[in-house]
């Protein structure tokens, strides 16, 4: 759990570390969001976040690169590294600081800095965010808290063969696209752009069918010269001949899956998206015999949800991910980005 660095008061319930979700900083504008983190978990943001921020023209490329930013931005954060994020329901012993609770619309967006104080000593220790367009979360200030053992047994890290339960459907119940998909897919596309070093590449079949031209619009133009496939545990990759493997990102460690043999280039994809595309769905609870004609859907259990409009990747998620990948500095990729930025 986490405790106040000043007085030692407990500030969270017992929590276990998981990978920082790839959609952490990318929400849907003018919409209320659910909590970012699952109960009893926490994640760490390794990049600098928050204030102070300095204009790009003042910082320059060399100093920006030290902060992990490799493309021109409006401003660069020089805030602390290692901010800890938890679900709001896992916070304990903290009270809102009323004069720091500004927001854009329906909640608090953290624009004024830490807005939660330790009830034990009054020290500002965290920031609650829940405004529209933001995932609900409590961000603990890395210099204001410390980790302490909870005394509970460690939660085991799931193996690569335990991924089916992580699948996230692409469509919400109201027919809108999943906010997680809208952010996670362009993050993977940014990694794919850097992996192919500016050369045209074809999307894996299931992703190409799902995204259509909107996904292809993020990639270098021209007839594909590289091939990709969705790969991971249980998939036949040794004889695929693909240039790039799009693989799941482990939900706890954050590391991408890698094939047992070979040195193929891998591109990480959010585990929820990957599992939905690759792993088999829930089978029908009723027995069936024979085969239905191509394109005919079963009607003995609920039909899959269909989106009410085409998929549109979260543009800021794509651009921001590119800006934080060192490979984008190569001349070929900078030329690609300059062309993309004008579209």
Short mmCIF file of C-alpha atoms in Angstrom, two decimals:
data_model
loop_
_atom_site.label_atom_id
_atom_site.label_comp_id
_atom_site.label_asym_id
_atom_site.label_seq_id
_atom_site.Cartn_x
_atom_site.Cartn_y
_atom_site.Cartn_z
CA UNK A 1 0.00 0.00 0.00
CA UNK A 2 1.05 3.65 -0.14
CA UNK A 3 1.49 5.90 2.86
CA UNK A 4 2.08 9.61 3.39
CA UNK A 5 5.80 10.39 3.30
CA UNK A 6 5.22 13.07 5.91
CA UNK A 7 3.26 11.41 8.72
CA UNK A 8 3.05 7.79 7.61
CA UNK A 9 -0.75 7.66 7.39
CA UNK A 10 -2.12 4.98 5.04
CA UNK A 11 -3.42 6.51 1.81
CA UNK A 12 -4.49 3.45 -0.19
CA UNK A 13 -5.95 0.01 0.13
CA UNK A 14 -3.57 -2.89 -0.61
CA UNK A 15 -2.72 -2.75 -4.33
CA UNK A 16 -0.63 -4.80 -6.77
CA UNK A 17 1.42 -3.30 -9.59
CA UNK A 18 0.32 -3.77 -13.22
CA UNK A 19 1.39 -2.22 -16.50
CA UNK A 20 0.32 1.37 -17.15
CA UNK A 21 -2.64 1.14 -19.59
CA UNK A 22 -1.74 2.46 -23.04
CA UNK A 23 -4.94 4.54 -23.09
CA UNK A 24 -4.12 6.32 -19.81
CA UNK A 25 -3.80 9.84 -21.25
CA UNK A 26 -6.26 9.52 -24.14
CA UNK A 27 -9.98 9.83 -23.54
CA UNK A 28 -12.97 10.75 -25.68
CA UNK A 29 -13.81 14.45 -25.64
CA UNK A 30 -17.04 15.56 -23.91
CA UNK A 31 -17.70 12.10 -22.43
CA UNK A 32 -17.64 10.81 -18.87
CA UNK A 33 -15.27 7.89 -18.37
CA UNK A 34 -15.08 4.93 -15.99
CA UNK A 35 -12.09 4.40 -13.68
CA UNK A 36 -8.79 3.85 -15.49
CA UNK A 37 -7.49 1.19 -13.10
CA UNK A 38 -9.05 -2.04 -11.93
CA UNK A 39 -9.68 -2.27 -8.16
CA UNK A 40 -6.67 -3.27 -6.04
CA UNK A 41 -4.13 -2.35 -8.73
CA UNK A 42 -1.70 0.49 -9.33
CA UNK A 43 0.59 1.55 -12.19
CA UNK A 44 3.56 3.88 -12.52
CA UNK A 45 4.04 6.56 -15.19
CA UNK A 46 7.79 6.54 -16.01
CA UNK A 47 7.68 9.74 -18.06
CA UNK A 48 7.76 13.26 -16.59
CA UNK A 49 4.25 14.58 -16.02
CA UNK A 50 2.59 17.81 -14.97
CA UNK A 51 4.15 21.13 -14.04
CA UNK A 52 6.50 22.75 -14.71
CA UNK A 53 6.19 22.79 -18.49
CA UNK A 54 8.47 24.73 -20.84
CA UNK A 55 7.84 25.83 -24.46
CA UNK A 56 9.50 23.71 -27.17
CA UNK A 57 11.34 26.72 -28.62
CA UNK A 58 12.93 27.33 -25.23
CA UNK A 59 13.81 23.69 -24.61
CA UNK A 60 15.28 22.57 -27.95
CA UNK A 61 15.63 19.05 -29.35
CA UNK A 62 18.56 17.89 -27.22
CA UNK A 63 17.04 18.75 -23.85
CA UNK A 64 13.60 17.54 -24.99
CA UNK A 65 15.13 14.17 -25.90
CA UNK A 66 16.44 13.87 -22.33
CA UNK A 67 12.81 14.20 -21.23
CA UNK A 68 11.78 11.47 -23.69
CA UNK A 69 10.25 13.76 -26.34
CA UNK A 70 11.57 13.43 -29.90
CA UNK A 71 9.18 15.53 -31.99
CA UNK A 72 8.30 19.24 -31.66
CA UNK A 73 5.51 19.79 -29.14
CA UNK A 74 3.75 22.86 -27.80
CA UNK A 75 5.51 22.32 -24.48
CA UNK A 76 7.61 19.74 -22.65
CA UNK A 77 6.96 18.54 -19.12
CA UNK A 78 9.74 18.83 -16.56
CA UNK A 79 7.54 17.49 -13.80
CA UNK A 80 8.42 14.49 -11.62
CA UNK A 81 8.77 10.97 -12.98
CA UNK A 82 7.15 7.98 -11.33
CA UNK A 83 3.63 9.25 -10.64
CA UNK A 84 1.48 6.42 -9.25
CA UNK A 85 -2.10 5.94 -10.43
CA UNK A 86 -4.83 4.04 -8.58
CA UNK A 87 -8.58 3.63 -8.87
CA UNK A 88 -10.47 6.31 -6.90
CA UNK A 89 -12.11 3.61 -4.80
CA UNK A 90 -8.73 2.46 -3.49
CA UNK A 91 -7.85 5.83 -1.96
CA UNK A 92 -7.91 6.20 1.83
CA UNK A 93 -7.38 9.03 4.32
CA UNK A 94 -7.36 11.88 1.79
CA UNK A 95 -9.57 14.98 1.55
CA UNK A 96 -10.17 17.33 -1.35
CA UNK A 97 -8.51 20.76 -1.29
CA UNK A 98 -11.51 22.93 -2.36
CA UNK A 99 -9.51 25.77 -3.92
CA UNK A 100 -7.77 23.29 -6.27
CA UNK A 101 -10.85 21.57 -7.67
CA UNK A 102 -11.21 23.40 -10.98
CA UNK A 103 -12.38 21.55 -14.06
CA UNK A 104 -13.55 22.03 -17.60
CA UNK A 105 -17.09 20.72 -17.43
CA UNK A 106 -18.46 17.94 -15.23
CA UNK A 107 -15.67 17.31 -12.74
CA UNK A 108 -12.07 17.96 -11.70
CA UNK A 109 -9.24 17.92 -14.22
CA UNK A 110 -6.22 18.56 -11.99
CA UNK A 111 -5.18 21.77 -13.74
CA UNK A 112 -4.20 23.38 -10.41
CA UNK A 113 -1.90 20.57 -9.29
CA UNK A 114 -2.43 18.20 -6.35
CA UNK A 115 -5.97 18.55 -4.99
CA UNK A 116 -6.00 15.81 -2.34
CA UNK A 117 -4.41 16.29 1.08
CA UNK A 118 -3.44 13.72 3.69
CA UNK A 119 -6.02 13.87 6.49
CA UNK A 120 -3.27 13.14 8.99
CA UNK A 121 -0.93 16.08 8.33
CA UNK A 122 -2.55 18.18 5.60
CA UNK A 123 0.23 17.58 3.08
CA UNK A 124 -0.82 17.64 -0.61
CA UNK A 125 -0.29 14.05 -1.73
CA UNK A 126 -2.39 13.31 -4.83
CA UNK A 127 -4.56 14.57 -7.66
CA UNK A 128 -8.09 13.34 -8.33
CA UNK A 129 -9.31 13.61 -11.94
CA UNK A 130 -12.80 12.76 -13.14
CA UNK A 131 -13.77 15.47 -15.64
CA UNK A 132 -15.30 14.61 -19.01
CA UNK A 133 -12.69 13.34 -21.46
CA UNK A 134 -10.52 11.93 -18.64
CA UNK A 135 -10.35 8.46 -17.15
CA UNK A 136 -11.31 8.60 -13.49
CA UNK A 137 -8.15 8.20 -11.41
CA UNK A 138 -6.18 9.30 -8.37
CA UNK A 139 -2.56 10.18 -9.14
CA UNK A 140 -0.21 9.96 -6.14
CA UNK A 141 2.67 12.44 -6.07
CA UNK A 142 5.90 10.37 -6.20
CA UNK A 143 7.73 12.60 -3.70
CA UNK A 144 4.79 12.78 -1.27
CA UNK A 145 4.13 9.06 -0.76
CA UNK A 146 6.09 5.91 -0.03
CA UNK A 147 5.38 2.22 -0.56
CA UNK A 148 4.91 0.02 2.49
CA UNK A 149 4.27 -3.76 2.66
CA UNK A 150 0.59 -4.65 3.09
CA UNK A 151 1.33 -8.02 4.67
CA UNK A 152 -0.87 -9.81 2.14
CA UNK A 153 0.38 -12.56 -0.22
CA UNK A 154 1.64 -11.32 -3.57
CA UNK A 155 -0.79 -11.65 -6.47
CA UNK A 156 0.65 -14.15 -9.00
CA UNK A 157 1.60 -12.81 -12.42
CA UNK A 158 -0.64 -14.43 -15.08
CA UNK A 159 1.07 -16.54 -17.73
CA UNK A 160 0.75 -16.00 -21.46
CA UNK A 161 -1.73 -18.90 -21.56
CA UNK A 162 -4.22 -17.03 -19.33
CA UNK A 163 -5.17 -14.20 -21.68
CA UNK A 164 -8.68 -14.98 -22.85
CA UNK A 165 -10.30 -13.22 -19.89
CA UNK A 166 -8.59 -9.94 -20.86
CA UNK A 167 -10.47 -9.55 -24.17
CA UNK A 168 -12.25 -6.19 -24.60
CA UNK A 169 -15.02 -5.90 -27.24
CA UNK A 170 -14.58 -3.05 -29.74
CA UNK A 171 -18.12 -1.72 -29.39
CA UNK A 172 -19.90 -0.31 -26.33
CA UNK A 173 -23.51 -1.19 -25.51
CA UNK A 174 -24.74 2.07 -27.03
CA UNK A 175 -23.12 1.26 -30.40
CA UNK A 176 -20.14 3.60 -29.97
CA UNK A 177 -16.59 2.39 -30.40
CA UNK A 178 -14.74 1.39 -27.24
CA UNK A 179 -12.74 4.35 -25.93
CA UNK A 180 -9.98 1.91 -25.06
CA UNK A 181 -9.86 0.63 -28.64
CA UNK A 182 -9.89 4.17 -30.06
CA UNK A 183 -6.71 4.93 -28.10
CA UNK A 184 -4.95 1.55 -28.02
CA UNK A 185 -5.08 0.90 -31.77
CA UNK A 186 -3.36 4.16 -32.82
CA UNK A 187 -0.71 3.59 -30.13
CA UNK A 188 0.09 0.26 -31.82
CA UNK A 189 -0.01 1.92 -35.26
CA UNK A 190 2.61 4.43 -34.11
CA UNK A 191 4.87 1.58 -33.02
CA UNK A 192 4.24 -0.10 -36.39
CA UNK A 193 5.25 3.06 -38.29
CA UNK A 194 8.58 3.16 -36.45
CA UNK A 195 9.12 -0.59 -36.80
CA UNK A 196 8.73 -0.43 -40.60
CA UNK A 197 11.17 2.54 -40.76
CA UNK A 198 8.99 4.57 -43.08
CA UNK A 199 8.35 1.78 -45.59
CA UNK A 200 4.76 0.95 -46.62
CA UNK A 201 3.28 -1.96 -44.73
CA UNK A 202 0.01 -3.87 -44.84
CA UNK A 203 -2.07 -4.22 -41.68
CA UNK A 204 -2.84 -7.73 -40.39
CA UNK A 205 -6.05 -9.09 -41.89
CA UNK A 206 -8.41 -8.73 -38.89
CA UNK A 207 -7.21 -5.20 -38.16
CA UNK A 208 -7.41 -4.18 -41.82
CA UNK A 209 -10.99 -5.46 -42.02
CA UNK A 210 -11.95 -3.64 -38.84
CA UNK A 211 -10.21 -0.30 -39.43
CA UNK A 212 -10.45 0.07 -43.19
CA UNK A 213 -8.95 3.22 -44.68
CA UNK A 214 -8.78 5.07 -41.35
CA UNK A 215 -6.08 2.74 -40.07
CA UNK A 216 -4.21 2.68 -43.35
CA UNK A 217 -4.21 6.50 -43.34
CA UNK A 218 -1.77 6.48 -40.42
CA UNK A 219 0.80 4.38 -42.28
CA UNK A 220 3.37 5.36 -44.94
CA UNK A 221 1.73 5.62 -48.35
CA UNK A 222 2.39 3.29 -51.27
CA UNK A 223 2.05 -0.39 -52.19
CA UNK A 224 3.01 -2.53 -49.17
CA UNK A 225 6.56 -3.83 -49.17
CA UNK A 226 6.40 -5.34 -45.67
CA UNK A 227 3.95 -7.84 -44.22
CA UNK A 228 2.52 -8.15 -40.71
CA UNK A 229 0.54 -10.78 -38.84
CA UNK A 230 -1.12 -10.99 -35.46
CA UNK A 231 1.05 -13.33 -33.41
CA UNK A 232 1.29 -14.49 -29.83
CA UNK A 233 1.03 -17.54 -27.60
CA UNK A 234 -0.64 -20.40 -29.43
CA UNK A 235 -0.32 -18.86 -32.90
CA UNK A 236 1.78 -20.42 -35.71
CA UNK A 237 4.51 -17.87 -36.39
CA UNK A 238 7.60 -19.91 -37.19
CA UNK A 239 6.67 -20.45 -40.85
CA UNK A 240 4.70 -17.27 -41.41
CA UNK A 241 7.40 -15.35 -43.25
CA UNK A 242 5.99 -12.06 -41.92
CA UNK A 243 8.35 -9.12 -41.49
CA UNK A 244 6.65 -7.73 -38.37
CA UNK A 245 4.64 -9.47 -35.66
CA UNK A 246 1.84 -7.60 -33.89
CA UNK A 247 1.85 -9.20 -30.45
CA UNK A 248 0.09 -8.81 -27.08
CA UNK A 249 1.49 -6.57 -24.37
CA UNK A 250 1.51 -8.35 -21.01
CA UNK A 251 -1.10 -6.80 -18.67
CA UNK A 252 1.18 -6.89 -15.61
CA UNK A 253 4.77 -6.58 -16.83
CA UNK A 254 3.99 -4.42 -19.87
CA UNK A 255 6.48 -6.46 -21.94
CA UNK A 256 5.53 -7.60 -25.46
CA UNK A 257 5.28 -11.32 -26.22
CA UNK A 258 8.20 -12.63 -28.24
CA UNK A 259 8.42 -15.78 -30.39
CA UNK A 260 10.47 -18.64 -28.95
CA UNK A 261 12.83 -18.62 -31.93
CA UNK A 262 13.93 -16.01 -34.45
CA UNK A 263 14.52 -12.31 -34.28
CA UNK A 264 11.36 -10.95 -35.89
CA UNK A 265 10.43 -7.35 -35.15
CA UNK A 266 7.47 -7.14 -32.76
CA UNK A 267 4.90 -4.38 -32.30
CA UNK A 268 3.02 -4.38 -28.97
CA UNK A 269 -0.78 -4.23 -28.98
CA UNK A 270 -3.05 -3.71 -25.98
CA UNK A 271 -3.89 -7.13 -24.53
CA UNK A 272 -7.64 -6.43 -24.57
CA UNK A 273 -7.62 -5.63 -28.29
CA UNK A 274 -5.28 -8.49 -29.20
CA UNK A 275 -7.24 -11.08 -27.24
CA UNK A 276 -10.51 -10.05 -28.89
CA UNK A 277 -9.00 -10.33 -32.37
CA UNK A 278 -7.08 -13.58 -31.91
CA UNK A 279 -8.60 -15.73 -29.19
CA UNK A 280 -11.83 -17.63 -29.76
CA UNK A 281 -15.01 -16.01 -28.53
CA UNK A 282 -17.59 -17.51 -26.20
CA UNK A 283 -19.13 -20.59 -27.81
CA UNK A 284 -22.86 -21.05 -28.13
CA UNK A 285 -24.41 -22.74 -25.06
CA UNK A 286 -26.57 -24.88 -27.37
CA UNK A 287 -25.40 -27.87 -29.42
CA UNK A 288 -25.25 -27.41 -33.16
CA UNK A 289 -24.64 -29.60 -36.16
CA UNK A 290 -23.73 -28.83 -39.74
CA UNK A 291 -22.43 -25.48 -40.96
CA UNK A 292 -24.19 -22.21 -41.70
CA UNK A 293 -23.63 -20.50 -45.04
CA UNK A 294 -20.90 -17.86 -45.20
CA UNK A 295 -22.09 -14.52 -43.77
CA UNK A 296 -25.07 -15.98 -41.88
CA UNK A 297 -25.03 -15.31 -38.12
CA UNK A 298 -26.39 -17.67 -35.48
CA UNK A 299 -29.53 -16.51 -33.68
CA UNK A 300 -29.50 -18.79 -30.61
CA UNK A 301 -27.50 -16.30 -28.54
CA UNK A 302 -27.06 -12.51 -28.64
CA UNK A 303 -25.62 -11.21 -31.87
CA UNK A 304 -22.33 -9.27 -31.69
CA UNK A 305 -22.70 -5.53 -31.29
CA UNK A 306 -22.17 -3.48 -34.44
CA UNK A 307 -20.71 0.06 -34.41
CA UNK A 308 -22.99 2.86 -35.58
CA UNK A 309 -20.15 4.55 -37.48
CA UNK A 310 -16.68 3.82 -38.85
CA UNK A 311 -13.62 3.51 -36.64
CA UNK A 312 -11.59 6.68 -36.17
CA UNK A 313 -8.26 6.36 -34.31
CA UNK A 314 -7.50 8.83 -31.52
CA UNK A 315 -5.20 11.26 -33.35
CA UNK A 316 -3.47 12.60 -30.23
CA UNK A 317 -2.71 9.06 -29.06
CA UNK A 318 -1.03 8.37 -32.41
CA UNK A 319 0.98 11.60 -32.56
CA UNK A 320 1.95 11.55 -28.89
CA UNK A 321 3.18 7.96 -29.11
CA UNK A 322 5.27 8.81 -32.17
CA UNK A 323 6.75 11.77 -30.31
CA UNK A 324 7.99 9.49 -27.51
CA UNK A 325 9.61 6.80 -29.70
CA UNK A 326 13.34 7.47 -30.27
CA UNK A 327 13.25 5.88 -33.73
CA UNK A 328 11.12 8.73 -35.08
CA UNK A 329 14.32 10.84 -35.27
CA UNK A 330 15.59 8.96 -38.36
CA UNK A 331 15.49 11.03 -41.58
CA UNK A 332 13.04 8.63 -43.25
CA UNK A 333 10.57 8.76 -40.38
CA UNK A 334 10.87 12.52 -39.91
CA UNK A 335 10.04 12.92 -43.59
CA UNK A 336 7.05 10.60 -43.12
CA UNK A 337 5.88 12.57 -40.06
CA UNK A 338 6.21 15.91 -41.83
CA UNK A 339 3.93 14.60 -44.59
CA UNK A 340 1.48 13.12 -42.10
CA UNK A 341 1.33 16.31 -40.01
CA UNK A 342 0.16 18.26 -43.05
CA UNK A 343 -2.85 16.00 -43.67
#
